[in-house]
Amino acid sequence: MTPGPPPMLTDATFALVLALLLVAPLAVAGLALINTGLGRSRSAAQSLLGSLAIVAVATIAFALLGATLVGTSAGASHIVHFAGKPWNWLGKGPFFLAGLTAAPAQAQLELLFEFLAVALAALIPWGSGADRLRLAAGCAVAAVLAAIVFPLLAHWTWGLGWLAQLGVNFSLGAGFLDPAGAAAMHVLGGLSALAVAWIAGPRRGKFPQGGFATAMPGHNAVYILFGCLLALAGWLAFNVAGAVLWLHAPLAALPVTAVNTLLSAAGAVTATLAVTRYRFGKPDASLCANGWLTGLVASSACAAVVSPLAALFIGIVAGVITPLLVEVLELAVSIDDPSGAIAVHAAGGLWGLIAAGVFAPQPGQFLAQLVGIATLLGLALPLVYLLFWLVNRVIPFRVDPDGERVGMDLHELGGGAYPEFVIHRDDSYR
């Protein structure tokens, strides 16, 4: 299972991957529910409407520009020759999806995968800006990610870009491995969440002067936990489809990929449950949900290339790290991240990429993964922060104090998600 020019897909494989990609949006739905449940009740409707709007804006922006920059794994690219090596930096896809119906089956499936991936990546920072990020700002963030940043990473890792070719050019394993989007979706989304949290600042009252962080628990644990179950189905689809599209895995290898995804999530949630039970006396539902997601995120990088025992270990480590990192980010660094996206998607994705290098069988794979991680931290994070800073100058991220006080639902939508919770004057006399 190594990156390279895609082989011809059989009709059965095409049908299988298409069916999987039609299930993959459940990951988006699950994440939207989790983000909503982890926020305040007075911002629930804005959170879910924002999720729909962000998916829509990301889809349009990717269709207009992003898909052109990504190209396809078998298409033309912008290549720079340096030190006797070809450096594939950018795709040369058709403008505005021209000729899509006549494109090869592999190219069509790749594009569908990327549309779903960019929607998920754009949704991740929305949860970190919960209860204070304006809807217009969330859509602007989605447009920037879908049109500029995601296409670069997707081409470098999936479109036979320079990261994918580290094995061919420098004998570093099979090149940078990211078969289901741990880097292009999750680490990018988590780093974007960090940039949003930095620029927007914490919620009012989260860090009182001279005091400890104030607990602001999510308003609906049922949304959070049900979202985790939906996300599992979507992740299984992403991981298995990614193994076929980007690693050209044979059909016989796909059940192991699915099993590894389950084992990683199961190990993670069990470890988080044990850690929170030990630290707080009782398991914490929100942190356990974050642990479950972190296990899924880590599996995006390695489920297709490691053994089941390794997948279980990777999940356990992810589950131990998650609650500790959430606490460090809040108490030691004073970052207000209601959804835990920085710990879940950024840290979980980075751990999965490292684990893929440690447990993958190819020599030199670990160094290839480190090069990819250095690119994410040294190039993608500064680029994302700079672009978001510029967007914030035009479309301010943060709502005004009065809007935050009354809640994002009333301020931006004119009504709340739970109108029956309000007792009207007439009701008090009945």
PDB file of C-alpha atoms in Angstrom, residues 102-335:
ATOM      1  CA  ALA A 102     -15.929  12.896 -18.403  1.00  0.00           C
ATOM      2  CA  ALA A 103     -13.128  12.541 -15.832  1.00  0.00           C
ATOM      3  CA  PRO A 104     -11.816   9.077 -14.887  1.00  0.00           C
ATOM      4  CA  ALA A 105     -13.670   7.278 -12.106  1.00  0.00           C
ATOM      5  CA  GLN A 106     -10.698   7.603  -9.739  1.00  0.00           C
ATOM      6  CA  ALA A 107     -10.571  11.386 -10.227  1.00  0.00           C
ATOM      7  CA  GLN A 108     -14.294  11.749  -9.562  1.00  0.00           C
ATOM      8  CA  LEU A 109     -14.076   9.792  -6.325  1.00  0.00           C
ATOM      9  CA  GLU A 110     -10.996  11.735  -5.224  1.00  0.00           C
ATOM     10  CA  LEU A 111     -12.854  14.987  -5.747  1.00  0.00           C
ATOM     11  CA  LEU A 112     -15.887  13.788  -3.774  1.00  0.00           C
ATOM     12  CA  PHE A 113     -13.599  12.692  -0.924  1.00  0.00           C
ATOM     13  CA  GLU A 114     -11.973  16.141  -0.923  1.00  0.00           C
ATOM     14  CA  PHE A 115     -15.324  17.953  -0.896  1.00  0.00           C
ATOM     15  CA  LEU A 116     -16.366  16.018   2.209  1.00  0.00           C
ATOM     16  CA  ALA A 117     -12.953  16.441   3.811  1.00  0.00           C
ATOM     17  CA  VAL A 118     -12.895  20.208   3.378  1.00  0.00           C
ATOM     18  CA  ALA A 119     -16.391  20.477   4.868  1.00  0.00           C
ATOM     19  CA  LEU A 120     -15.238  18.614   7.967  1.00  0.00           C
ATOM     20  CA  ALA A 121     -12.007  20.608   8.253  1.00  0.00           C
ATOM     21  CA  ALA A 122     -13.873  23.922   8.011  1.00  0.00           C
ATOM     22  CA  LEU A 123     -16.326  22.860  10.718  1.00  0.00           C
ATOM     23  CA  ILE A 124     -13.663  22.110  13.346  1.00  0.00           C
ATOM     24  CA  PRO A 125     -12.739  25.723  14.292  1.00  0.00           C
ATOM     25  CA  TRP A 126     -16.428  26.657  14.508  1.00  0.00           C
ATOM     26  CA  GLY A 127     -16.724  24.691  17.751  1.00  0.00           C
ATOM     27  CA  SER A 128     -13.727  26.430  19.303  1.00  0.00           C
ATOM     28  CA  GLY A 129     -15.352  29.809  18.688  1.00  0.00           C
ATOM     29  CA  ALA A 130     -18.630  28.737  20.282  1.00  0.00           C
ATOM     30  CA  ASP A 131     -20.684  31.366  22.132  1.00  0.00           C
ATOM     31  CA  ARG A 132     -18.750  34.344  20.731  1.00  0.00           C
ATOM     32  CA  LEU A 133     -17.792  33.750  17.071  1.00  0.00           C
ATOM     33  CA  ARG A 134     -20.078  35.545  14.626  1.00  0.00           C
ATOM     34  CA  LEU A 135     -21.767  33.523  11.894  1.00  0.00           C
ATOM     35  CA  ALA A 136     -20.282  35.712   9.164  1.00  0.00           C
ATOM     36  CA  ALA A 137     -16.808  35.187  10.596  1.00  0.00           C
ATOM     37  CA  GLY A 138     -17.276  31.424  10.720  1.00  0.00           C
ATOM     38  CA  CYS A 139     -18.264  31.416   7.056  1.00  0.00           C
ATOM     39  CA  ALA A 140     -15.272  33.598   6.155  1.00  0.00           C
ATOM     40  CA  VAL A 141     -12.943  31.191   7.956  1.00  0.00           C
ATOM     41  CA  ALA A 142     -14.499  28.301   6.031  1.00  0.00           C
ATOM     42  CA  ALA A 143     -13.997  30.080   2.717  1.00  0.00           C
ATOM     43  CA  VAL A 144     -10.313  30.786   3.432  1.00  0.00           C
ATOM     44  CA  LEU A 145      -9.623  27.205   4.463  1.00  0.00           C
ATOM     45  CA  ALA A 146     -11.489  25.681   1.518  1.00  0.00           C
ATOM     46  CA  ALA A 147     -10.111  27.979  -1.166  1.00  0.00           C
ATOM     47  CA  ILE A 148      -6.458  28.296  -0.104  1.00  0.00           C
ATOM     48  CA  VAL A 149      -5.029  26.288   2.793  1.00  0.00           C
ATOM     49  CA  PHE A 150      -6.758  22.916   2.508  1.00  0.00           C
ATOM     50  CA  PRO A 151      -6.007  22.610  -1.251  1.00  0.00           C
ATOM     51  CA  LEU A 152      -2.280  23.075  -0.597  1.00  0.00           C
ATOM     52  CA  LEU A 153      -2.119  20.344   2.041  1.00  0.00           C
ATOM     53  CA  ALA A 154      -4.421  18.025   0.109  1.00  0.00           C
ATOM     54  CA  HIS A 155      -2.261  18.295  -3.003  1.00  0.00           C
ATOM     55  CA  TRP A 156       0.983  17.790  -1.102  1.00  0.00           C
ATOM     56  CA  THR A 157      -0.288  14.658   0.653  1.00  0.00           C
ATOM     57  CA  TRP A 158      -2.871  13.137  -1.723  1.00  0.00           C
ATOM     58  CA  GLY A 159      -2.171  14.561  -5.154  1.00  0.00           C
ATOM     59  CA  LEU A 160       1.346  13.123  -5.529  1.00  0.00           C
ATOM     60  CA  GLY A 161       2.733  16.378  -4.105  1.00  0.00           C
ATOM     61  CA  TRP A 162       6.192  16.781  -2.653  1.00  0.00           C
ATOM     62  CA  LEU A 163       5.266  15.294   0.733  1.00  0.00           C
ATOM     63  CA  ALA A 164       3.793  12.182  -0.864  1.00  0.00           C
ATOM     64  CA  GLN A 165       6.947  11.850  -2.987  1.00  0.00           C
ATOM     65  CA  LEU A 166       9.417  11.878  -0.090  1.00  0.00           C
ATOM     66  CA  GLY A 167       9.774   8.119  -0.523  1.00  0.00           C
ATOM     67  CA  VAL A 168      10.512   8.314  -4.246  1.00  0.00           C
ATOM     68  CA  ASN A 169      12.822  11.325  -4.041  1.00  0.00           C
ATOM     69  CA  PHE A 170      14.576  10.738  -0.725  1.00  0.00           C
ATOM     70  CA  SER A 171      13.898   7.063   0.154  1.00  0.00           C
ATOM     71  CA  LEU A 172      11.836   8.043   3.210  1.00  0.00           C
ATOM     72  CA  GLY A 173       9.501   5.075   3.522  1.00  0.00           C
ATOM     73  CA  ALA A 174       6.425   5.374   1.316  1.00  0.00           C
ATOM     74  CA  GLY A 175       6.440   9.164   1.567  1.00  0.00           C
ATOM     75  CA  PHE A 176       4.281  11.120   3.973  1.00  0.00           C
ATOM     76  CA  LEU A 177       1.280   8.960   4.892  1.00  0.00           C
ATOM     77  CA  ASP A 178      -2.104  10.586   5.497  1.00  0.00           C
ATOM     78  CA  PRO A 179      -4.613   8.159   3.991  1.00  0.00           C
ATOM     79  CA  ALA A 180      -7.760   9.526   5.669  1.00  0.00           C
ATOM     80  CA  GLY A 181      -6.997  13.150   6.419  1.00  0.00           C
ATOM     81  CA  ALA A 182      -5.290  13.299   9.800  1.00  0.00           C
ATOM     82  CA  ALA A 183      -3.144  16.148   8.461  1.00  0.00           C
ATOM     83  CA  ALA A 184      -5.242  17.778   5.735  1.00  0.00           C
ATOM     84  CA  MET A 185      -8.489  17.589   7.725  1.00  0.00           C
ATOM     85  CA  HIS A 186      -7.845  17.253  11.417  1.00  0.00           C
ATOM     86  CA  VAL A 187      -4.507  18.860  12.187  1.00  0.00           C
ATOM     87  CA  LEU A 188      -5.378  21.729   9.845  1.00  0.00           C
ATOM     88  CA  GLY A 189      -8.774  22.063  11.522  1.00  0.00           C
ATOM     89  CA  GLY A 190      -7.232  21.895  14.993  1.00  0.00           C
ATOM     90  CA  LEU A 191      -4.581  24.492  14.175  1.00  0.00           C
ATOM     91  CA  SER A 192      -7.333  26.678  12.711  1.00  0.00           C
ATOM     92  CA  ALA A 193      -9.240  26.249  15.965  1.00  0.00           C
ATOM     93  CA  LEU A 194      -6.160  27.441  17.851  1.00  0.00           C
ATOM     94  CA  ALA A 195      -5.935  30.525  15.622  1.00  0.00           C
ATOM     95  CA  VAL A 196      -9.646  31.272  16.129  1.00  0.00           C
ATOM     96  CA  ALA A 197      -9.340  30.904  19.915  1.00  0.00           C
ATOM     97  CA  TRP A 198      -6.317  33.230  19.958  1.00  0.00           C
ATOM     98  CA  ILE A 199      -7.930  35.909  17.798  1.00  0.00           C
ATOM     99  CA  ALA A 200     -11.453  35.796  19.268  1.00  0.00           C
ATOM    100  CA  GLY A 201     -10.285  35.520  22.874  1.00  0.00           C
ATOM    101  CA  PRO A 202     -12.044  33.668  25.712  1.00  0.00           C
ATOM    102  CA  ARG A 203     -15.730  33.898  26.568  1.00  0.00           C
ATOM    103  CA  ARG A 204     -16.801  36.493  29.097  1.00  0.00           C
ATOM    104  CA  GLY A 205     -16.251  35.232  32.626  1.00  0.00           C
ATOM    105  CA  LYS A 206     -14.129  32.253  31.568  1.00  0.00           C
ATOM    106  CA  PHE A 207     -10.936  33.592  33.126  1.00  0.00           C
ATOM    107  CA  PRO A 208     -11.811  36.094  35.898  1.00  0.00           C
ATOM    108  CA  GLN A 209      -8.984  38.415  36.856  1.00  0.00           C
ATOM    109  CA  GLY A 210      -6.931  36.864  39.593  1.00  0.00           C
ATOM    110  CA  GLY A 211      -9.032  33.692  39.605  1.00  0.00           C
ATOM    111  CA  PHE A 212      -9.050  30.208  38.169  1.00  0.00           C
ATOM    112  CA  ALA A 213     -10.818  29.216  34.976  1.00  0.00           C
ATOM    113  CA  THR A 214     -14.584  29.142  35.388  1.00  0.00           C
ATOM    114  CA  ALA A 215     -16.277  25.886  34.416  1.00  0.00           C
ATOM    115  CA  MET A 216     -18.716  26.335  31.539  1.00  0.00           C
ATOM    116  CA  PRO A 217     -20.055  22.844  30.890  1.00  0.00           C
ATOM    117  CA  GLY A 218     -21.813  21.940  27.673  1.00  0.00           C
ATOM    118  CA  HIS A 219     -25.577  22.251  27.799  1.00  0.00           C
ATOM    119  CA  ASN A 220     -26.592  18.884  26.298  1.00  0.00           C
ATOM    120  CA  ALA A 221     -24.679  15.669  26.957  1.00  0.00           C
ATOM    121  CA  VAL A 222     -27.141  13.702  24.802  1.00  0.00           C
ATOM    122  CA  TYR A 223     -26.181  15.725  21.718  1.00  0.00           C
ATOM    123  CA  ILE A 224     -22.522  15.185  22.527  1.00  0.00           C
ATOM    124  CA  LEU A 225     -22.688  11.415  22.997  1.00  0.00           C
ATOM    125  CA  PHE A 226     -25.087  10.772  20.124  1.00  0.00           C
ATOM    126  CA  GLY A 227     -22.788  12.856  17.931  1.00  0.00           C
ATOM    127  CA  CYS A 228     -19.968  10.483  18.833  1.00  0.00           C
ATOM    128  CA  LEU A 229     -21.971   7.511  17.550  1.00  0.00           C
ATOM    129  CA  LEU A 230     -22.757   9.295  14.285  1.00  0.00           C
ATOM    130  CA  ALA A 231     -19.118  10.253  13.910  1.00  0.00           C
ATOM    131  CA  LEU A 232     -18.034   6.611  14.196  1.00  0.00           C
ATOM    132  CA  ALA A 233     -19.938   5.661  11.046  1.00  0.00           C
ATOM    133  CA  GLY A 234     -18.477   8.609   9.170  1.00  0.00           C
ATOM    134  CA  TRP A 235     -14.942   7.847  10.297  1.00  0.00           C
ATOM    135  CA  LEU A 236     -15.208   4.214   9.264  1.00  0.00           C
ATOM    136  CA  ALA A 237     -16.258   5.409   5.810  1.00  0.00           C
ATOM    137  CA  PHE A 238     -13.464   7.997   5.563  1.00  0.00           C
ATOM    138  CA  ASN A 239     -10.754   5.576   6.715  1.00  0.00           C
ATOM    139  CA  VAL A 240     -11.749   2.722   4.441  1.00  0.00           C
ATOM    140  CA  ALA A 241     -12.361   4.957   1.407  1.00  0.00           C
ATOM    141  CA  GLY A 242      -9.054   6.754   2.000  1.00  0.00           C
ATOM    142  CA  ALA A 243      -7.189   3.453   2.102  1.00  0.00           C
ATOM    143  CA  VAL A 244      -8.530   2.594  -1.354  1.00  0.00           C
ATOM    144  CA  LEU A 245      -8.119   6.026  -2.946  1.00  0.00           C
ATOM    145  CA  TRP A 246      -4.753   7.150  -1.597  1.00  0.00           C
ATOM    146  CA  LEU A 247      -2.965   3.915  -0.639  1.00  0.00           C
ATOM    147  CA  HIS A 248      -4.564   1.723  -3.333  1.00  0.00           C
ATOM    148  CA  ALA A 249      -5.255  -0.919  -0.694  1.00  0.00           C
ATOM    149  CA  PRO A 250      -6.684  -4.243  -1.897  1.00  0.00           C
ATOM    150  CA  LEU A 251     -10.183  -5.184  -0.812  1.00  0.00           C
ATOM    151  CA  ALA A 252      -8.790  -7.825   1.544  1.00  0.00           C
ATOM    152  CA  ALA A 253      -7.078  -5.103   3.605  1.00  0.00           C
ATOM    153  CA  LEU A 254     -10.198  -3.034   4.202  1.00  0.00           C
ATOM    154  CA  PRO A 255     -11.781  -5.031   7.057  1.00  0.00           C
ATOM    155  CA  VAL A 256      -8.564  -4.619   9.079  1.00  0.00           C
ATOM    156  CA  THR A 257      -8.709  -0.851   8.488  1.00  0.00           C
ATOM    157  CA  ALA A 258     -12.251  -0.779   9.868  1.00  0.00           C
ATOM    158  CA  VAL A 259     -11.299  -2.950  12.850  1.00  0.00           C
ATOM    159  CA  ASN A 260      -8.326  -0.706  13.608  1.00  0.00           C
ATOM    160  CA  THR A 261     -10.600   2.345  13.550  1.00  0.00           C
ATOM    161  CA  LEU A 262     -12.899   0.726  16.098  1.00  0.00           C
ATOM    162  CA  LEU A 263     -10.009  -0.392  18.286  1.00  0.00           C
ATOM    163  CA  SER A 264      -8.440   3.057  18.317  1.00  0.00           C
ATOM    164  CA  ALA A 265     -11.705   4.718  19.353  1.00  0.00           C
ATOM    165  CA  ALA A 266     -12.479   2.008  21.917  1.00  0.00           C
ATOM    166  CA  GLY A 267      -9.028   2.196  23.493  1.00  0.00           C
ATOM    167  CA  ALA A 268      -9.222   5.982  23.639  1.00  0.00           C
ATOM    168  CA  VAL A 269     -12.623   6.271  25.298  1.00  0.00           C
ATOM    169  CA  THR A 270     -11.758   3.532  27.800  1.00  0.00           C
ATOM    170  CA  ALA A 271      -8.526   5.291  28.738  1.00  0.00           C
ATOM    171  CA  THR A 272     -10.260   8.676  29.085  1.00  0.00           C
ATOM    172  CA  LEU A 273     -12.982   7.133  31.213  1.00  0.00           C
ATOM    173  CA  ALA A 274     -10.349   5.641  33.516  1.00  0.00           C
ATOM    174  CA  VAL A 275      -8.356   8.887  33.734  1.00  0.00           C
ATOM    175  CA  THR A 276     -11.390  11.057  34.507  1.00  0.00           C
ATOM    176  CA  ARG A 277     -12.693   8.474  36.992  1.00  0.00           C
ATOM    177  CA  TYR A 278      -9.340   8.577  38.785  1.00  0.00           C
ATOM    178  CA  ARG A 279      -8.996  12.378  38.723  1.00  0.00           C
ATOM    179  CA  PHE A 280     -12.576  13.465  39.463  1.00  0.00           C
ATOM    180  CA  GLY A 281     -14.081  10.451  41.206  1.00  0.00           C
ATOM    181  CA  LYS A 282     -16.595   9.933  38.380  1.00  0.00           C
ATOM    182  CA  PRO A 283     -16.253   9.701  34.598  1.00  0.00           C
ATOM    183  CA  ASP A 284     -16.719  12.975  32.733  1.00  0.00           C
ATOM    184  CA  ALA A 285     -19.091  12.613  29.757  1.00  0.00           C
ATOM    185  CA  SER A 286     -17.720  15.539  27.739  1.00  0.00           C
ATOM    186  CA  LEU A 287     -14.092  14.524  28.183  1.00  0.00           C
ATOM    187  CA  CYS A 288     -14.924  10.899  27.356  1.00  0.00           C
ATOM    188  CA  ALA A 289     -16.567  12.112  24.145  1.00  0.00           C
ATOM    189  CA  ASN A 290     -13.432  14.087  23.347  1.00  0.00           C
ATOM    190  CA  GLY A 291     -11.333  10.998  24.040  1.00  0.00           C
ATOM    191  CA  TRP A 292     -13.493   8.950  21.655  1.00  0.00           C
ATOM    192  CA  LEU A 293     -13.037  11.567  18.942  1.00  0.00           C
ATOM    193  CA  THR A 294      -9.282  11.752  19.535  1.00  0.00           C
ATOM    194  CA  GLY A 295      -9.029   8.004  19.010  1.00  0.00           C
ATOM    195  CA  LEU A 296     -10.925   8.362  15.741  1.00  0.00           C
ATOM    196  CA  VAL A 297      -8.733  11.271  14.647  1.00  0.00           C
ATOM    197  CA  ALA A 298      -5.548   9.323  15.374  1.00  0.00           C
ATOM    198  CA  SER A 299      -6.915   6.367  13.390  1.00  0.00           C
ATOM    199  CA  SER A 300      -7.248   8.626  10.327  1.00  0.00           C
ATOM    200  CA  ALA A 301      -3.478   8.565   9.970  1.00  0.00           C
ATOM    201  CA  CYS A 302      -2.687   4.983  10.809  1.00  0.00           C
ATOM    202  CA  ALA A 303      -5.700   2.619  10.665  1.00  0.00           C
ATOM    203  CA  ALA A 304      -4.711   1.435   7.184  1.00  0.00           C
ATOM    204  CA  VAL A 305      -1.014   0.846   7.950  1.00  0.00           C
ATOM    205  CA  VAL A 306      -0.754  -0.619  11.475  1.00  0.00           C
ATOM    206  CA  SER A 307      -1.699  -3.862  13.206  1.00  0.00           C
ATOM    207  CA  PRO A 308      -4.800  -4.188  15.428  1.00  0.00           C
ATOM    208  CA  LEU A 309      -2.669  -4.352  18.577  1.00  0.00           C
ATOM    209  CA  ALA A 310      -0.858  -1.169  17.557  1.00  0.00           C
ATOM    210  CA  ALA A 311      -4.192   0.539  16.833  1.00  0.00           C
ATOM    211  CA  LEU A 312      -5.423  -0.301  20.324  1.00  0.00           C
ATOM    212  CA  PHE A 313      -2.237   1.084  21.865  1.00  0.00           C
ATOM    213  CA  ILE A 314      -2.487   4.242  19.749  1.00  0.00           C
ATOM    214  CA  GLY A 315      -6.045   4.763  20.954  1.00  0.00           C
ATOM    215  CA  ILE A 316      -5.118   4.253  24.610  1.00  0.00           C
ATOM    216  CA  VAL A 317      -2.346   6.841  24.402  1.00  0.00           C
ATOM    217  CA  ALA A 318      -4.727   9.264  22.694  1.00  0.00           C
ATOM    218  CA  GLY A 319      -7.314   8.728  25.423  1.00  0.00           C
ATOM    219  CA  VAL A 320      -4.824   9.397  28.193  1.00  0.00           C
ATOM    220  CA  ILE A 321      -3.462  12.536  26.570  1.00  0.00           C
ATOM    221  CA  THR A 322      -6.813  14.155  25.770  1.00  0.00           C
ATOM    222  CA  PRO A 323      -8.166  15.097  29.229  1.00  0.00           C
ATOM    223  CA  LEU A 324      -4.712  16.111  30.432  1.00  0.00           C
ATOM    224  CA  LEU A 325      -4.119  18.364  27.418  1.00  0.00           C
ATOM    225  CA  VAL A 326      -7.588  19.927  27.699  1.00  0.00           C
ATOM    226  CA  GLU A 327      -6.755  20.817  31.289  1.00  0.00           C
ATOM    227  CA  VAL A 328      -3.325  22.196  30.397  1.00  0.00           C
ATOM    228  CA  LEU A 329      -4.696  24.374  27.601  1.00  0.00           C
ATOM    229  CA  GLU A 330      -7.370  25.801  29.889  1.00  0.00           C
ATOM    230  CA  LEU A 331      -5.567  26.171  33.195  1.00  0.00           C
ATOM    231  CA  ALA A 332      -1.954  26.733  32.169  1.00  0.00           C
ATOM    232  CA  VAL A 333      -2.278  28.518  28.824  1.00  0.00           C
ATOM    233  CA  SER A 334      -5.712  30.188  29.346  1.00  0.00           C
ATOM    234  CA  ILE A 335      -7.084  29.106  25.962  1.00  0.00           C
TER     235      ILE A 335
END
